[in-house]
Short mmCIF file of C-alpha atoms in Angstrom, two decimals:
data_model
loop_
_atom_site.label_atom_id
_atom_site.label_comp_id
_atom_site.label_asym_id
_atom_site.label_seq_id
_atom_site.Cartn_x
_atom_site.Cartn_y
_atom_site.Cartn_z
CA UNK A 608 191.26 -147.32 8.04
CA UNK A 609 189.55 -149.83 6.39
CA UNK A 610 191.82 -152.91 6.51
CA UNK A 611 193.78 -151.79 9.70
CA UNK A 612 192.89 -155.29 11.06
CA UNK A 613 194.64 -156.82 8.45
CA UNK A 614 197.33 -154.69 8.76
CA UNK A 615 197.89 -155.23 12.94
CA UNK A 616 197.49 -158.96 11.65
CA UNK A 617 199.85 -159.42 9.23
CA UNK A 618 202.92 -156.75 10.26
CA UNK A 619 204.65 -159.46 11.89
CA UNK A 620 205.00 -161.90 9.10
CA UNK A 621 206.16 -158.75 7.25
CA UNK A 622 209.17 -158.58 9.51
CA UNK A 623 209.65 -162.20 9.25
CA UNK A 624 210.21 -161.90 5.59
CA UNK A 625 212.85 -158.95 5.85
CA UNK A 626 214.11 -161.24 9.00
CA UNK A 627 214.80 -164.22 6.41
CA UNK A 628 217.37 -161.81 4.37
CA UNK A 629 219.44 -160.90 7.38
CA UNK A 630 222.83 -163.31 7.48
CA UNK A 631 222.42 -165.03 10.57
CA UNK A 632 226.20 -163.75 11.51
CA UNK A 633 224.67 -160.55 11.71
CA UNK A 634 223.26 -160.75 15.16
CA UNK A 635 222.55 -156.84 16.69
CA UNK A 636 220.99 -156.85 12.82
CA UNK A 637 218.76 -159.26 13.98
CA UNK A 638 218.30 -158.34 17.51
CA UNK A 639 217.64 -154.63 16.28
CA UNK A 640 215.07 -155.61 13.50
CA UNK A 641 213.40 -157.91 15.73
CA UNK A 642 212.56 -155.20 18.27
CA UNK A 643 211.60 -152.84 15.32
CA UNK A 644 209.19 -154.45 13.94
CA UNK A 645 207.81 -155.90 17.12
CA UNK A 646 207.67 -152.15 17.97
CA UNK A 647 205.99 -151.27 14.76
CA UNK A 648 203.77 -153.71 15.87
CA UNK A 649 202.74 -152.22 18.64
CA UNK A 650 202.20 -148.99 16.88
CA UNK A 651 199.68 -150.31 14.50
CA UNK A 652 197.79 -151.57 17.02
CA UNK A 653 197.04 -148.08 18.64
CA UNK A 654 194.17 -146.32 16.32
CA UNK A 655 192.11 -149.78 17.56
CA UNK A 656 192.59 -147.86 20.78
CA UNK A 657 192.35 -144.42 20.14
CA UNK A 658 189.15 -145.45 17.74
CA UNK A 659 187.36 -147.59 18.80
CA UNK A 660 183.63 -146.43 19.46
CA UNK A 661 182.10 -148.47 22.85
CA UNK A 662 178.19 -147.69 21.50
CA UNK A 663 178.84 -150.16 18.68
CA UNK A 664 180.04 -153.84 18.45
CA UNK A 665 182.19 -155.74 15.84
CA UNK A 666 184.26 -152.73 14.47
CA UNK A 667 187.11 -152.56 11.82
CA UNK A 668 185.34 -155.45 10.14
CA UNK A 669 186.59 -157.15 6.91
CA UNK A 670 185.30 -160.08 4.91
CA UNK A 671 186.77 -162.05 1.48
CA UNK A 672 186.13 -165.29 0.59
CA UNK A 673 188.08 -168.03 1.80
CA UNK A 674 186.48 -171.48 1.23
CA UNK A 675 183.56 -170.80 -0.53
CA UNK A 676 182.83 -174.57 -0.81
CA UNK A 677 182.82 -174.61 3.23
CA UNK A 678 181.28 -171.42 3.41
CA UNK A 679 184.53 -170.03 5.26
CA UNK A 680 185.70 -166.81 4.77
CA UNK A 681 188.32 -164.76 6.18
CA UNK A 682 186.15 -162.47 8.11
CA UNK A 683 187.71 -160.48 11.14
CA UNK A 684 186.80 -157.96 13.72
CA UNK A 685 186.57 -156.92 16.87
CA UNK A 686 184.54 -155.44 19.85
CA UNK A 687 185.39 -154.45 23.36
CA UNK A 688 186.39 -158.26 24.73
CA UNK A 689 188.95 -158.82 21.66
CA UNK A 690 189.97 -155.30 21.32
CA UNK A 691 191.55 -155.20 24.85
CA UNK A 692 193.15 -158.61 24.01
CA UNK A 693 194.85 -157.60 21.03
CA UNK A 694 196.38 -154.63 22.96
CA UNK A 695 197.60 -156.60 25.25
CA UNK A 696 199.29 -159.17 22.62
CA UNK A 697 200.70 -156.33 20.53
CA UNK A 698 202.26 -154.63 24.25
CA UNK A 699 203.34 -158.01 25.38
CA UNK A 700 204.85 -159.03 22.25
CA UNK A 701 207.28 -156.25 22.20
CA UNK A 702 208.15 -156.46 25.45
CA UNK A 703 208.98 -160.54 25.02
CA UNK A 704 211.72 -159.40 22.41
CA UNK A 705 212.89 -156.29 24.43
CA UNK A 706 213.47 -158.54 27.24
CA UNK A 707 215.39 -161.13 25.09
CA UNK A 708 218.23 -159.07 24.44
CA UNK A 709 220.64 -160.37 26.11
CA UNK A 710 219.33 -163.75 27.36
CA UNK A 711 219.29 -165.58 23.58
CA UNK A 712 223.01 -166.25 22.11
CA UNK A 713 222.08 -168.90 19.57
CA UNK A 714 220.18 -169.34 16.48
CA UNK A 715 218.97 -165.87 16.95
CA UNK A 716 217.35 -165.83 13.98
CA UNK A 717 215.13 -169.03 14.34
CA UNK A 718 214.43 -167.11 17.99
CA UNK A 719 212.80 -164.03 16.50
CA UNK A 720 211.25 -165.62 13.69
CA UNK A 721 209.45 -168.25 15.73
CA UNK A 722 208.04 -164.91 18.39
CA UNK A 723 206.80 -163.07 14.98
CA UNK A 724 204.50 -166.50 13.88
CA UNK A 725 203.43 -166.30 17.66
CA UNK A 726 202.36 -163.32 17.90
CA UNK A 727 200.63 -163.59 14.44
CA UNK A 728 198.78 -166.48 15.84
CA UNK A 729 197.48 -164.92 18.64
CA UNK A 730 195.89 -161.77 16.77
CA UNK A 731 194.27 -164.02 14.61
CA UNK A 732 192.45 -165.90 17.31
CA UNK A 733 191.13 -162.13 18.75
CA UNK A 734 190.21 -161.23 15.75
CA UNK A 735 188.52 -164.31 14.01
CA UNK A 736 184.63 -163.99 13.75
CA UNK A 737 184.78 -166.98 11.20
CA UNK A 738 184.53 -170.68 13.63
CA UNK A 739 187.18 -172.45 10.94
CA UNK A 740 189.48 -169.14 10.54
CA UNK A 741 189.44 -169.31 14.57
CA UNK A 742 190.49 -172.91 14.66
CA UNK A 743 193.43 -172.24 11.88
CA UNK A 744 194.82 -169.46 14.11
CA UNK A 745 194.37 -171.59 17.37
CA UNK A 746 196.35 -174.55 16.03
CA UNK A 747 199.04 -172.25 14.10
CA UNK A 748 200.44 -170.68 17.69
CA UNK A 749 201.47 -174.26 18.84
CA UNK A 750 204.20 -174.87 16.35
CA UNK A 751 206.53 -172.10 17.28
CA UNK A 752 205.86 -172.71 20.99
CA UNK A 753 206.55 -175.96 20.70
CA UNK A 754 209.74 -174.62 19.26
CA UNK A 755 210.83 -171.82 20.98
CA UNK A 756 210.78 -174.62 24.73
CA UNK A 757 212.44 -177.26 22.71
CA UNK A 758 215.32 -175.29 21.37
CA UNK A 759 215.99 -172.70 23.93
CA UNK A 760 214.20 -173.98 27.06
CA UNK A 761 216.31 -175.51 30.18
CA UNK A 762 217.46 -178.93 30.99
CA UNK A 763 214.16 -180.57 30.66
CA UNK A 764 212.58 -178.50 27.30
CA UNK A 765 212.10 -182.19 25.43
CA UNK A 766 209.55 -183.41 28.39
CA UNK A 767 207.95 -180.17 28.60
CA UNK A 768 207.68 -178.98 24.94
CA UNK A 769 206.14 -182.26 24.31
CA UNK A 770 203.79 -182.43 27.38
CA UNK A 771 202.23 -178.70 25.78
CA UNK A 772 201.75 -180.40 22.44
CA UNK A 773 199.84 -183.34 23.74
CA UNK A 774 197.31 -181.80 25.87
CA UNK A 775 197.09 -179.02 23.67
CA UNK A 776 196.51 -181.06 20.42
CA UNK A 777 193.90 -183.82 22.26
CA UNK A 778 191.77 -180.58 23.42
CA UNK A 779 192.11 -179.24 19.79
CA UNK A 780 190.76 -182.37 18.73
CA UNK A 781 187.59 -182.66 20.34
CA UNK A 782 187.22 -178.67 20.04
CA UNK A 783 187.19 -179.00 16.53
CA UNK A 784 184.53 -182.12 16.30
CA UNK A 785 182.28 -179.66 18.38
CA UNK A 786 182.56 -177.36 15.56
CA UNK A 787 182.09 -179.98 12.80
CA UNK A 788 178.84 -180.96 14.68
CA UNK A 789 177.57 -176.98 14.92
CA UNK A 790 178.68 -176.57 10.80
CA UNK A 791 176.47 -179.71 10.16
CA UNK A 792 173.52 -178.76 12.28
CA UNK A 793 173.74 -175.23 10.58
CA UNK A 794 173.47 -176.39 6.85
CA UNK A 795 170.75 -178.96 7.68
CA UNK A 796 168.45 -176.22 8.77
CA UNK A 797 169.48 -173.61 6.49
CA UNK A 798 170.79 -175.22 3.69
CA UNK A 799 173.97 -173.37 3.16
CA UNK A 800 177.23 -174.51 4.20
CA UNK A 801 178.99 -171.41 7.19
CA UNK A 802 181.46 -171.22 9.57
CA UNK A 803 180.48 -167.57 10.52
CA UNK A 804 179.69 -167.34 14.03
CA UNK A 805 177.05 -164.87 13.59
CA UNK A 806 175.40 -167.27 11.02
CA UNK A 807 175.95 -170.56 13.73
CA UNK A 808 174.95 -168.69 16.13
CA UNK A 809 171.09 -168.46 14.79
CA UNK A 810 171.29 -172.29 14.83
CA UNK A 811 168.98 -174.54 16.65
CA UNK A 812 170.93 -177.16 18.96
CA UNK A 813 169.01 -179.47 21.16
CA UNK A 814 169.62 -179.31 24.73
CA UNK A 815 170.68 -182.69 24.89
CA UNK A 816 173.12 -181.80 22.03
CA UNK A 817 174.60 -178.62 23.38
CA UNK A 818 175.23 -180.64 26.41
CA UNK A 819 177.82 -182.71 24.72
CA UNK A 820 178.86 -180.32 22.33
CA UNK A 821 179.38 -177.81 25.66
CA UNK A 822 182.05 -180.41 26.78
CA UNK A 823 183.80 -180.92 23.74
CA UNK A 824 184.79 -177.08 23.68
CA UNK A 825 185.35 -177.13 27.35
CA UNK A 826 187.95 -179.77 27.33
CA UNK A 827 189.88 -177.58 24.47
CA UNK A 828 189.36 -174.45 26.24
CA UNK A 829 190.06 -175.57 29.64
CA UNK A 830 193.41 -177.13 28.91
CA UNK A 831 194.36 -173.98 27.43
CA UNK A 832 193.74 -171.95 30.43
CA UNK A 833 194.47 -174.08 32.20
CA UNK A 834 191.85 -175.26 34.30
CA UNK A 835 192.55 -178.09 36.78
CA UNK A 836 192.85 -180.83 36.66
CA UNK A 837 193.93 -180.07 32.93
CA UNK A 838 196.97 -177.83 34.41
CA UNK A 839 199.43 -180.12 34.80
CA UNK A 840 201.44 -178.83 31.22
CA UNK A 841 201.31 -175.60 32.53
CA UNK A 842 204.28 -175.65 35.33
CA UNK A 843 206.39 -177.72 33.52
CA UNK A 844 206.18 -175.77 30.40
CA UNK A 845 206.67 -172.36 32.69
CA UNK A 846 209.61 -173.36 33.99
CA UNK A 847 211.68 -174.93 31.23
CA UNK A 848 210.32 -172.13 28.21
CA UNK A 849 213.40 -169.07 28.01
CA UNK A 850 211.94 -165.74 29.98
CA UNK A 851 209.99 -164.52 27.00
CA UNK A 852 208.23 -167.49 26.43
CA UNK A 853 206.93 -167.64 30.10
CA UNK A 854 205.94 -164.25 29.48
CA UNK A 855 203.97 -164.67 26.15
CA UNK A 856 202.69 -167.56 27.31
CA UNK A 857 201.46 -166.40 30.88
CA UNK A 858 200.39 -163.20 29.55
CA UNK A 859 198.77 -163.87 26.43
CA UNK A 860 198.20 -167.58 25.08
CA UNK A 861 196.51 -168.51 28.58
CA UNK A 862 193.71 -165.99 27.33
CA UNK A 863 193.08 -167.73 24.19
CA UNK A 864 191.01 -170.39 26.58
CA UNK A 865 188.94 -167.77 28.88
CA UNK A 866 188.36 -165.98 25.37
CA UNK A 867 186.94 -169.23 23.63
CA UNK A 868 184.54 -169.31 27.09
CA UNK A 869 183.03 -165.98 26.32
CA UNK A 870 182.98 -165.69 22.62
CA UNK A 871 182.31 -169.23 21.66
CA UNK A 872 180.87 -171.73 24.66
CA UNK A 873 178.20 -169.49 26.12
CA UNK A 874 176.59 -167.80 22.85
CA UNK A 875 176.72 -170.57 21.19
CA UNK A 876 175.34 -172.76 23.44
CA UNK A 877 173.47 -170.81 25.93
CA UNK A 878 171.26 -173.53 27.36
CA UNK A 879 174.25 -175.85 27.99
CA UNK A 880 176.16 -172.56 30.04
CA UNK A 881 173.33 -171.94 31.99
CA UNK A 882 172.68 -175.70 32.88
CA UNK A 883 172.70 -175.77 36.82
CA UNK A 884 175.01 -179.22 36.44
CA UNK A 885 177.54 -177.67 34.53
CA UNK A 886 177.95 -174.44 36.44
CA UNK A 887 178.58 -176.60 39.35
CA UNK A 888 181.06 -178.64 37.91
CA UNK A 889 183.38 -175.29 36.05
CA UNK A 890 183.01 -173.56 39.20
CA UNK A 891 184.08 -176.19 41.51
CA UNK A 892 186.98 -176.73 39.15
CA UNK A 893 187.79 -172.65 39.35
CA UNK A 894 187.81 -172.71 42.93
CA UNK A 895 189.95 -176.22 43.39
CA UNK A 896 192.11 -174.07 40.47
CA UNK A 897 192.10 -171.09 43.02
CA UNK A 898 193.02 -173.17 46.09
CA UNK A 899 195.41 -175.56 44.80
CA UNK A 900 197.25 -173.38 42.38
CA UNK A 901 197.87 -170.81 45.76
CA UNK A 902 198.74 -173.61 48.13
CA UNK A 903 201.05 -175.26 45.56
CA UNK A 904 202.76 -171.83 45.15
CA UNK A 905 203.38 -172.08 48.82
CA UNK A 906 205.17 -174.94 48.53
CA UNK A 907 207.74 -174.21 45.55
CA UNK A 908 211.43 -173.95 46.14
CA UNK A 909 211.76 -172.56 42.51
CA UNK A 910 211.45 -169.06 41.93
CA UNK A 911 209.86 -169.14 38.87
CA UNK A 912 207.62 -172.69 39.30
CA UNK A 913 206.12 -170.99 41.63
CA UNK A 914 204.57 -167.96 39.42
CA UNK A 915 203.82 -170.42 37.42
CA UNK A 916 201.49 -172.23 40.06
CA UNK A 917 199.92 -168.70 40.75
CA UNK A 918 198.71 -168.47 36.77
CA UNK A 919 196.65 -171.85 37.86
CA UNK A 920 195.30 -169.38 40.88
CA UNK A 921 194.59 -166.39 39.42
CA UNK A 922 192.75 -167.96 36.31
CA UNK A 923 190.45 -169.90 38.42
CA UNK A 924 189.11 -166.46 39.14
CA UNK A 925 188.64 -165.32 35.73
CA UNK A 926 186.79 -168.74 35.00
CA UNK A 927 184.59 -168.55 38.21
CA UNK A 928 183.92 -164.63 37.27
CA UNK A 929 183.05 -166.34 33.43
CA UNK A 930 180.43 -168.75 35.02
CA UNK A 931 178.62 -166.48 37.68
CA UNK A 932 177.33 -165.34 33.83
CA UNK A 933 176.18 -161.55 35.51
CA UNK A 934 177.29 -158.88 34.25
CA UNK A 935 179.67 -157.68 37.59
CA UNK A 936 181.56 -161.19 36.95
CA UNK A 937 182.09 -161.88 33.35
CA UNK A 938 183.17 -157.90 33.41
CA UNK A 939 185.69 -158.37 36.21
CA UNK A 940 187.16 -162.06 34.39
CA UNK A 941 188.06 -160.15 31.13
CA UNK A 942 189.50 -157.08 33.03
CA UNK A 943 191.26 -159.93 35.62
CA UNK A 944 192.36 -161.45 32.34
CA UNK A 945 194.38 -158.13 31.34
CA UNK A 946 195.49 -157.74 34.92
CA UNK A 947 197.58 -161.02 35.03
CA UNK A 948 199.04 -160.30 31.72
CA UNK A 949 200.58 -156.80 33.23
CA UNK A 950 201.53 -158.42 36.84
CA UNK A 951 202.14 -162.16 35.96
CA UNK A 952 204.17 -160.81 32.76
CA UNK A 953 206.04 -158.69 35.48
CA UNK A 954 206.63 -161.37 37.60
CA UNK A 955 208.07 -163.81 34.67
CA UNK A 956 210.35 -160.77 33.69
CA UNK A 957 211.75 -160.44 37.37
CA UNK A 958 212.28 -164.06 37.66
CA UNK A 959 214.55 -163.52 34.09
CA UNK A 960 216.58 -160.86 35.64
CA UNK A 961 217.86 -163.06 38.75
CA UNK A 962 218.59 -165.96 36.71
CA UNK A 963 220.29 -164.01 33.66
CA UNK A 964 222.88 -162.60 36.54
CA UNK A 965 222.89 -165.62 38.62
CA UNK A 966 221.71 -168.52 36.49
CA UNK A 967 219.44 -170.14 39.08
CA UNK A 968 215.88 -169.76 40.42
CA UNK A 969 216.82 -171.97 43.40
CA UNK A 970 214.91 -169.42 46.13
CA UNK A 971 217.54 -170.15 48.89
CA UNK A 972 219.91 -168.82 46.91
CA UNK A 973 218.57 -165.58 47.45
CA UNK A 974 218.27 -162.96 49.94
CA UNK A 975 218.84 -159.06 50.81
CA UNK A 976 218.83 -158.12 47.39
CA UNK A 977 217.45 -154.94 48.54
CA UNK A 978 220.58 -153.86 49.79
CA UNK A 979 222.36 -154.18 46.01
CA UNK A 980 219.45 -154.11 43.79
CA UNK A 981 217.36 -150.98 45.40
CA UNK A 982 214.92 -150.64 41.84
CA UNK A 983 214.94 -153.90 40.76
CA UNK A 984 213.18 -154.49 44.61
CA UNK A 985 210.31 -151.43 43.92
CA UNK A 986 209.67 -153.37 40.61
CA UNK A 987 209.47 -156.27 42.20
CA UNK A 988 207.38 -155.38 45.17
CA UNK A 989 205.41 -153.33 42.81
CA UNK A 990 204.60 -156.74 40.59
CA UNK A 991 203.78 -158.24 43.73
CA UNK A 992 201.11 -155.84 45.30
CA UNK A 993 199.74 -155.72 41.58
CA UNK A 994 199.72 -159.64 41.82
CA UNK A 995 198.09 -159.24 45.07
CA UNK A 996 195.03 -157.18 44.97
CA UNK A 997 196.49 -153.98 46.29
CA UNK A 998 194.93 -150.85 45.85
CA UNK A 999 195.59 -148.82 43.78
CA UNK A 1000 197.02 -151.27 41.41
CA UNK A 1001 194.96 -152.78 38.75
CA UNK A 1002 194.82 -156.55 40.63
CA UNK A 1003 192.42 -155.09 43.27
CA UNK A 1004 189.70 -153.88 40.82
CA UNK A 1005 189.70 -157.25 38.86
CA UNK A 1006 189.61 -159.56 41.70
CA UNK A 1007 186.71 -157.25 43.91
CA UNK A 1008 184.54 -156.92 40.95
CA UNK A 1009 185.11 -160.99 40.34
CA UNK A 1010 183.85 -161.15 43.77
CA UNK A 1011 181.08 -159.33 43.54
CA UNK A 1012 179.73 -161.37 40.52
CA UNK A 1013 180.56 -164.52 42.64
CA UNK A 1014 178.78 -163.51 45.69
CA UNK A 1015 175.83 -162.88 43.11
CA UNK A 1016 175.79 -166.69 42.02
CA UNK A 1017 176.81 -167.87 45.79
CA UNK A 1018 178.19 -166.91 48.74
CA UNK A 1019 180.29 -170.13 48.76
CA UNK A 1020 181.98 -168.96 45.59
CA UNK A 1021 182.79 -165.41 47.28
CA UNK A 1022 183.77 -167.02 50.21
CA UNK A 1023 186.63 -169.50 48.31
CA UNK A 1024 187.42 -166.40 45.72
CA UNK A 1025 188.23 -164.59 49.23
CA UNK A 1026 190.32 -167.03 50.65
CA UNK A 1027 192.53 -167.90 47.60
CA UNK A 1028 193.39 -163.95 47.50
CA UNK A 1029 194.40 -164.49 51.24
CA UNK A 1030 195.95 -167.53 50.23
CA UNK A 1031 197.92 -165.34 47.13
CA UNK A 1032 199.07 -162.84 49.48
CA UNK A 1033 200.64 -164.85 51.59
CA UNK A 1034 203.16 -166.43 48.96
CA UNK A 1035 203.86 -163.46 47.15
CA UNK A 1036 204.62 -161.89 50.38
CA UNK A 1037 206.74 -164.95 51.56
CA UNK A 1038 208.59 -164.85 48.39
CA UNK A 1039 209.44 -161.35 48.52
CA UNK A 1040 210.68 -161.67 52.05
CA UNK A 1041 212.90 -164.79 51.23
CA UNK A 1042 214.46 -162.92 48.35
CA UNK A 1043 214.70 -159.00 48.77
CA UNK A 1044 215.16 -159.05 52.74
CA UNK A 1045 217.47 -160.34 54.96
CA UNK A 1046 221.25 -160.44 54.91
CA UNK A 1047 222.68 -160.58 51.54
CA UNK A 1048 224.69 -163.66 50.78
CA UNK A 1049 228.03 -163.20 49.60
CA UNK A 1050 227.33 -164.77 45.85
CA UNK A 1051 225.02 -161.86 45.64
CA UNK A 1052 226.95 -159.37 47.09
CA UNK A 1053 227.69 -157.78 43.45
CA UNK A 1054 224.66 -158.08 41.26
CA UNK A 1055 223.85 -155.54 39.01
CA UNK A 1056 220.29 -153.37 39.38
CA UNK A 1057 218.09 -153.15 36.68
CA UNK A 1058 219.95 -151.54 33.35
CA UNK A 1059 217.80 -148.68 31.31
CA UNK A 1060 216.70 -151.67 29.06
CA UNK A 1061 215.26 -153.37 32.07
CA UNK A 1062 213.61 -150.28 33.39
CA UNK A 1063 211.99 -149.81 29.52
CA UNK A 1064 210.71 -153.20 29.40
CA UNK A 1065 209.03 -152.91 32.98
CA UNK A 1066 207.91 -149.25 32.81
CA UNK A 1067 204.71 -150.03 30.25
CA UNK A 1068 203.54 -152.87 32.56
CA UNK A 1069 204.08 -151.18 35.47
CA UNK A 1070 202.25 -147.81 34.04
CA UNK A 1071 199.40 -149.85 32.82
CA UNK A 1072 199.14 -151.26 36.01
CA UNK A 1073 198.08 -147.72 38.02
CA UNK A 1074 196.19 -146.62 35.06
CA UNK A 1075 193.51 -149.46 34.98
CA UNK A 1076 194.03 -149.15 39.35
CA UNK A 1077 193.00 -145.38 39.87
CA UNK A 1078 190.70 -145.11 36.80
CA UNK A 1079 188.70 -148.30 35.39
CA UNK A 1080 185.97 -146.74 34.23
CA UNK A 1081 187.06 -146.42 30.90
CA UNK A 1082 187.62 -150.04 30.74
CA UNK A 1083 184.38 -150.85 32.19
CA UNK A 1084 182.80 -148.48 29.44
CA UNK A 1085 184.54 -150.43 26.40
CA UNK A 1086 183.45 -154.07 27.91
CA UNK A 1087 179.78 -153.12 28.72
CA UNK A 1088 178.39 -154.22 25.21
CA UNK A 1089 180.29 -157.41 24.81
CA UNK A 1090 178.98 -158.32 28.04
CA UNK A 1091 175.91 -157.22 28.11
CA UNK A 1092 175.87 -159.50 24.27
CA UNK A 1093 176.99 -162.47 26.39
CA UNK A 1094 174.62 -161.87 29.50
CA UNK A 1095 170.78 -161.19 27.24
CA UNK A 1096 172.27 -164.20 25.20
CA UNK A 1097 172.15 -166.65 28.20
CA UNK A 1098 169.43 -164.85 30.36
CA UNK A 1099 167.37 -163.06 27.90
CA UNK A 1100 165.94 -159.83 29.50
CA UNK A 1101 168.28 -159.80 32.34
CA UNK A 1102 168.75 -156.16 32.56
CA UNK A 1103 165.08 -155.22 32.51
CA UNK A 1104 164.36 -158.11 35.25
CA UNK A 1105 167.44 -156.78 37.55
CA UNK A 1106 166.18 -153.12 36.73
CA UNK A 1107 169.45 -152.41 35.31
CA UNK A 1108 170.10 -149.65 32.15
CA UNK A 1109 170.94 -152.51 29.02
CA UNK A 1110 174.20 -151.39 27.17
CA UNK A 1111 172.84 -152.79 23.88
CA UNK A 1112 169.52 -150.08 24.12
CA UNK A 1113 171.97 -147.13 25.13
CA UNK A 1114 174.86 -145.34 25.67
CA UNK A 1115 174.34 -144.04 29.00
CA UNK A 1116 176.65 -144.23 31.90
CA UNK A 1117 177.81 -147.25 33.43
CA UNK A 1118 175.95 -148.29 36.06
CA UNK A 1119 178.86 -149.15 38.85
CA UNK A 1120 179.25 -152.93 39.23
CA UNK A 1121 176.22 -154.76 38.45
#
């Protein structure tokens, strides 16, 4: 199919056009159409997975002139890295809309419209092979996410939404300055304007300039991850956002930051990326985020805020794996990004279920839910085990691969990563114990267990968690070439030096945990 990426990208916008003509008074029709179009959005993305060739680089490529004067183009394409993130986005987008059926009662048309716009923006980020086009999509996600928090959030939604905007816009300004510098350097060297990523990679940038551009990109991407100390907007945004907003924020939006490091910071600025001072700073911030996020989770009394701080810890593992700059660390990081979208997405949905029934997120208000909500308890237990990295679930594969990559880079990295895993198990088990076990409080004695719609919301994520945990090899195979491109860009000859089969030179089986 020649234009499958455009079809996937624009399906939510096509659905939005129809949504605008549905009367606002017809709430059921609005809900049905939003669910249908989000499910269709997932279905049309499936050929990307089925037709993807792990032996090739960018695939399904589309290119057309956009702003010829600036050399900017409508240039789309995906490799293994972006394919997995696109599939995560379309599935989570559908689940987010489905989970909103009973949660939202006011301004339904606007609510679903913002989610469809958000879906297009996120997909565009992962598909763009033109840096200016990428930046347009990057910025486009801010407006719908701002309104989702500001209009349908909790009591402090105004504060949380403005804080979200200020942090992300400040990071974006610095990132854009870095983009402009790369553009001008390319123009001065080749005499032709271009924002094409492949063209920009040909640009020779002095080591000193790379250093400054790297930090400009770093702030933009680190805020989005978010890395310590840029994380303070995240707990507020998660806590105040509606359940579907928290789900999409944790499962997809945060991955835009880690994707930026992998797609732009490291390949475009390889000398800076392997600079020992930069690696020391980034690894230190990642480790602080891992431990701090876990300790902060242990201190929380609000169920949702606990899960929010756990994201700071989990994404710290992802950035640590990225800057190990070896195949195991980077592969583990990418897979763990998918895992985080699955497990933390389930945890936020779980909080949404109990909040819809009790309208409180105070952990002390619960206890003994296993006796009245047995199916819910099983799902919560599964999400908890997935998040803490227990085999045979997905989290184990990502964490053990990252730890191996971290160990190859530094024993201290692996040690503090292991500490973070232990702390993660502590806060998740303690949360489960306080909410699911013990005596049932009178207020909770009549709570209803999961409905069929709610089971349908959790089912795809639970199945995906087992699939990755039991059979991760296809995922590593999909990532092989993308990871090798990054590693060889920073360390040319890495595979030959380590006597490892190079995925860029062959299509043979992957050596386990390179």
